[in-house]
PDB file of C-alpha atoms in Angstrom:
ATOM      1  CA  TRP A   1      15.552  -3.108   2.241  1.00 70.00           C
ATOM      2  CA  ARG A   2      11.903  -1.655   2.095  1.00 78.00           C
ATOM      3  CA  TRP A   3      11.696   1.363   0.063  1.00 76.00           C
ATOM      4  CA  LYS A   4       8.519   3.573  -0.314  1.00 77.00           C
ATOM      5  CA  THR A   5       8.246   6.536  -1.973  1.00 78.00           C
ATOM      6  CA  ILE A   6       7.689   9.696  -0.034  1.00 80.00           C
ATOM      7  CA  ILE A   7       7.752  12.782  -2.376  1.00 82.00           C
ATOM      8  CA  SER A   8       6.648  12.830  -6.040  1.00 79.00           C
ATOM      9  CA  PHE A   9       5.809  15.924  -8.257  1.00 80.00           C
ATOM     10  CA  PRO A  10       6.253  17.050 -11.235  1.00 83.00           C
ATOM     11  CA  TRP A  11       8.567  19.972 -11.757  1.00 83.00           C
ATOM     12  CA  LYS A  12       7.458  23.237 -12.464  1.00 86.00           C
ATOM     13  CA  GLN A  13      10.602  23.891 -15.278  1.00 86.00           C
ATOM     14  CA  PRO A  14      11.881  22.139 -17.158  1.00 89.00           C
ATOM     15  CA  ALA A  15      15.762  22.145 -16.536  1.00 90.00           C
ATOM     16  CA  HIS A  16      18.350  19.341 -17.702  1.00 91.00           C
ATOM     17  CA  ILE A  17      18.407  16.085 -15.837  1.00 87.00           C
ATOM     18  CA  ASN A  18      21.831  16.615 -13.579  1.00 92.00           C
ATOM     19  CA  GLU A  19      20.211  19.671 -12.596  1.00 94.00           C
ATOM     20  CA  LEU A  20      16.728  18.003 -11.775  1.00 90.00           C
ATOM     21  CA  GLU A  21      18.552  15.469  -9.622  1.00 89.00           C
ATOM     22  CA  LEU A  22      20.524  17.936  -7.670  1.00 94.00           C
ATOM     23  CA  ASN A  23      17.015  19.519  -6.896  1.00 93.00           C
ATOM     24  CA  ALA A  24      15.604  16.413  -5.858  1.00 90.00           C
ATOM     25  CA  VAL A  25      18.352  15.911  -3.189  1.00 93.00           C
ATOM     26  CA  VAL A  26      17.534  19.478  -2.007  1.00 95.00           C
ATOM     27  CA  VAL A  27      13.961  18.782  -1.539  1.00 93.00           C
ATOM     28  CA  THR A  28      14.627  15.185   0.361  1.00 91.00           C
ATOM     29  CA  ALA A  29      16.807  17.661   2.798  1.00 94.00           C
ATOM     30  CA  LYS A  30      13.993  20.126   3.413  1.00 95.00           C
ATOM     31  CA  HIS A  31      12.002  17.077   4.058  1.00 93.00           C
ATOM     32  CA  ARG A  32      14.447  15.883   6.344  1.00 92.00           C
ATOM     33  CA  ALA A  33      14.814  19.274   7.808  1.00 92.00           C
ATOM     34  CA  ARG A  34      11.155  18.948   9.577  1.00 93.00           C
ATOM     35  CA  ASN A  35      11.849  16.008  11.484  1.00 93.00           C
ATOM     36  CA  ALA A  36      14.426  17.204  14.737  1.00 94.00           C
ATOM     37  CA  SER A  37      15.098  13.553  14.976  1.00 94.00           C
ATOM     38  CA  LYS A  38      16.770  13.269  11.624  1.00 93.00           C
ATOM     39  CA  PHE A  39      19.486  16.096  12.630  1.00 95.00           C
ATOM     40  CA  HIS A  40      23.180  15.148  14.080  1.00 96.00           C
ATOM     41  CA  SER A  41      22.694  12.224  11.791  1.00 95.00           C
ATOM     42  CA  ARG A  42      24.480  10.332   8.391  1.00 95.00           C
ATOM     43  CA  TRP A  43      22.195   9.118   5.085  1.00 91.00           C
ATOM     44  CA  ILE A  44      22.413   7.863   2.009  1.00 88.00           C
ATOM     45  CA  HIS A  45      21.089   9.603  -1.146  1.00 85.00           C
ATOM     46  CA  VAL A  46      20.966   7.072  -4.183  1.00 84.00           C
ATOM     47  CA  VAL A  47      21.239   8.950  -7.251  1.00 86.00           C
ATOM     48  CA  ASP A  48      21.638   7.501 -10.854  1.00 85.00           C
ATOM     49  CA  SER A  49      23.802  10.525 -12.046  1.00 87.00           C
ATOM     50  CA  THR A  50      27.447  10.245 -11.527  1.00 92.00           C
ATOM     51  CA  VAL A  51      27.431  13.937 -12.507  1.00 94.00           C
ATOM     52  CA  SER A  52      25.313  14.706  -9.636  1.00 93.00           C
ATOM     53  CA  ARG A  53      26.962  11.789  -7.404  1.00 94.00           C
ATOM     54  CA  GLY A  54      30.553  13.816  -8.441  1.00 95.00           C
ATOM     55  CA  ALA A  55      29.483  17.029  -7.400  1.00 96.00           C
ATOM     56  CA  LEU A  56      27.436  16.258  -4.294  1.00 95.00           C
ATOM     57  CA  SER A  57      30.598  14.371  -3.244  1.00 93.00           C
ATOM     58  CA  LYS A  58      32.854  17.274  -3.894  1.00 94.00           C
ATOM     59  CA  GLY A  59      30.592  20.107  -2.659  1.00 93.00           C
ATOM     60  CA  ARG A  60      31.066  22.219  -5.944  1.00 94.00           C
ATOM     61  CA  SER A  61      30.424  22.037  -9.791  1.00 95.00           C
ATOM     62  CA  SER A  62      32.571  23.713 -12.452  1.00 94.00           C
ATOM     63  CA  SER A  63      28.845  24.210 -13.693  1.00 94.00           C
ATOM     64  CA  ARG A  64      26.647  27.580 -12.487  1.00 93.00           C
ATOM     65  CA  ARG A  65      23.488  25.992 -12.859  1.00 94.00           C
ATOM     66  CA  LEU A  66      24.402  23.043 -10.576  1.00 96.00           C
ATOM     67  CA  ASN A  67      26.290  25.225  -7.758  1.00 96.00           C
ATOM     68  CA  LEU A  68      23.078  26.799  -6.922  1.00 96.00           C
ATOM     69  CA  PRO A  69      21.347  23.658  -5.811  1.00 96.00           C
ATOM     70  CA  LEU A  70      24.999  22.291  -4.141  1.00 96.00           C
ATOM     71  CA  ARG A  71      25.019  25.474  -1.888  1.00 96.00           C
ATOM     72  CA  LYS A  72      21.458  24.877  -1.030  1.00 96.00           C
ATOM     73  CA  GLN A  73      21.696  21.367   0.028  1.00 95.00           C
ATOM     74  CA  ALA A  74      25.146  22.159   2.259  1.00 96.00           C
ATOM     75  CA  ALA A  75      23.441  25.336   3.937  1.00 96.00           C
ATOM     76  CA  ILE A  76      20.896  22.404   4.915  1.00 95.00           C
ATOM     77  CA  SER A  77      23.360  19.376   6.040  1.00 95.00           C
ATOM     78  CA  LEU A  78      25.111  22.211   8.098  1.00 96.00           C
ATOM     79  CA  ALA A  79      22.027  23.629   9.672  1.00 95.00           C
ATOM     80  CA  GLN A  80      21.146  20.115  10.506  1.00 95.00           C
ATOM     81  CA  ASN A  81      24.307  18.942  11.350  1.00 96.00           C
ATOM     82  CA  THR A  82      24.340  16.032   9.057  1.00 95.00           C
ATOM     83  CA  TYR A  83      26.118  14.134   5.964  1.00 95.00           C
ATOM     84  CA  MET A  84      24.726  13.180   3.186  1.00 93.00           C
ATOM     85  CA  PHE A  85      26.283  10.148   1.496  1.00 93.00           C
ATOM     86  CA  PRO A  86      25.537   9.805  -2.004  1.00 93.00           C
ATOM     87  CA  VAL A  87      25.687   6.579  -3.590  1.00 89.00           C
ATOM     88  CA  TRP A  88      25.334   6.122  -7.327  1.00 87.00           C
ATOM     89  CA  THR A  89      23.644   3.184  -9.269  1.00 82.00           C
ATOM     90  CA  ILE A  90      22.492   2.414 -12.747  1.00 77.00           C
ATOM     91  CA  SER A  91      19.051   3.758 -13.263  1.00 69.00           C
ATOM     92  CA  ARG A  92      17.841   0.204 -13.602  1.00 71.00           C
ATOM     93  CA  TRP A  93      18.405  -0.634 -10.240  1.00 67.00           C
ATOM     94  CA  ASN A  94      17.338   3.291  -8.798  1.00 66.00           C
ATOM     95  CA  PHE A  95      13.906   2.758  -6.730  1.00 65.00           C
ATOM     96  CA  SER A  96      12.944   6.523  -6.906  1.00 65.00           C
ATOM     97  CA  ASP A  97      12.937   5.963 -10.874  1.00 65.00           C
ATOM     98  CA  LYS A  98       9.088   4.676 -10.819  1.00 62.00           C
ATOM     99  CA  ALA A  99       8.073   7.602  -9.166  1.00 62.00           C
ATOM    100  CA  SER A 100       9.638  10.025 -11.265  1.00 62.00           C
ATOM    101  CA  ARG A 101       8.135   8.501 -14.309  1.00 63.00           C
ATOM    102  CA  ARG A 102       5.314   8.636 -12.977  1.00 62.00           C
ATOM    103  CA  HIS A 103       4.640  12.370 -13.940  1.00 61.00           C
ATOM    104  CA  ASP A 104       6.609  11.851 -17.762  1.00 62.00           C
ATOM    105  CA  GLU A 105       4.608  13.597 -20.297  1.00 57.00           C
ATOM    106  CA  ALA A 106       3.411  10.769 -22.736  1.00 44.00           C
TER     107      ALA A 106
END
């Protein structure tokens, strides 16, 4: 598979890594919503957080802070008639890590 960076930006507010990971899923879902040909489909989103993967698979979390992005993602998926399949990988193999590290403060 060929991978390319579509979106890369620094976060405005600091937050826990699991919350940021779920917010990245919401950003991706919103980006996909701009293209009607992506509706009525299934898609894979690779994450390197087992917490995020579990919450996305289940659609909910015991953490209130994680439930907001989960609800947003669920609403977008429902509106688009899409199904997002979260896949976990180790950080070293995550193709999006390079783009996310671009905005890290040194």
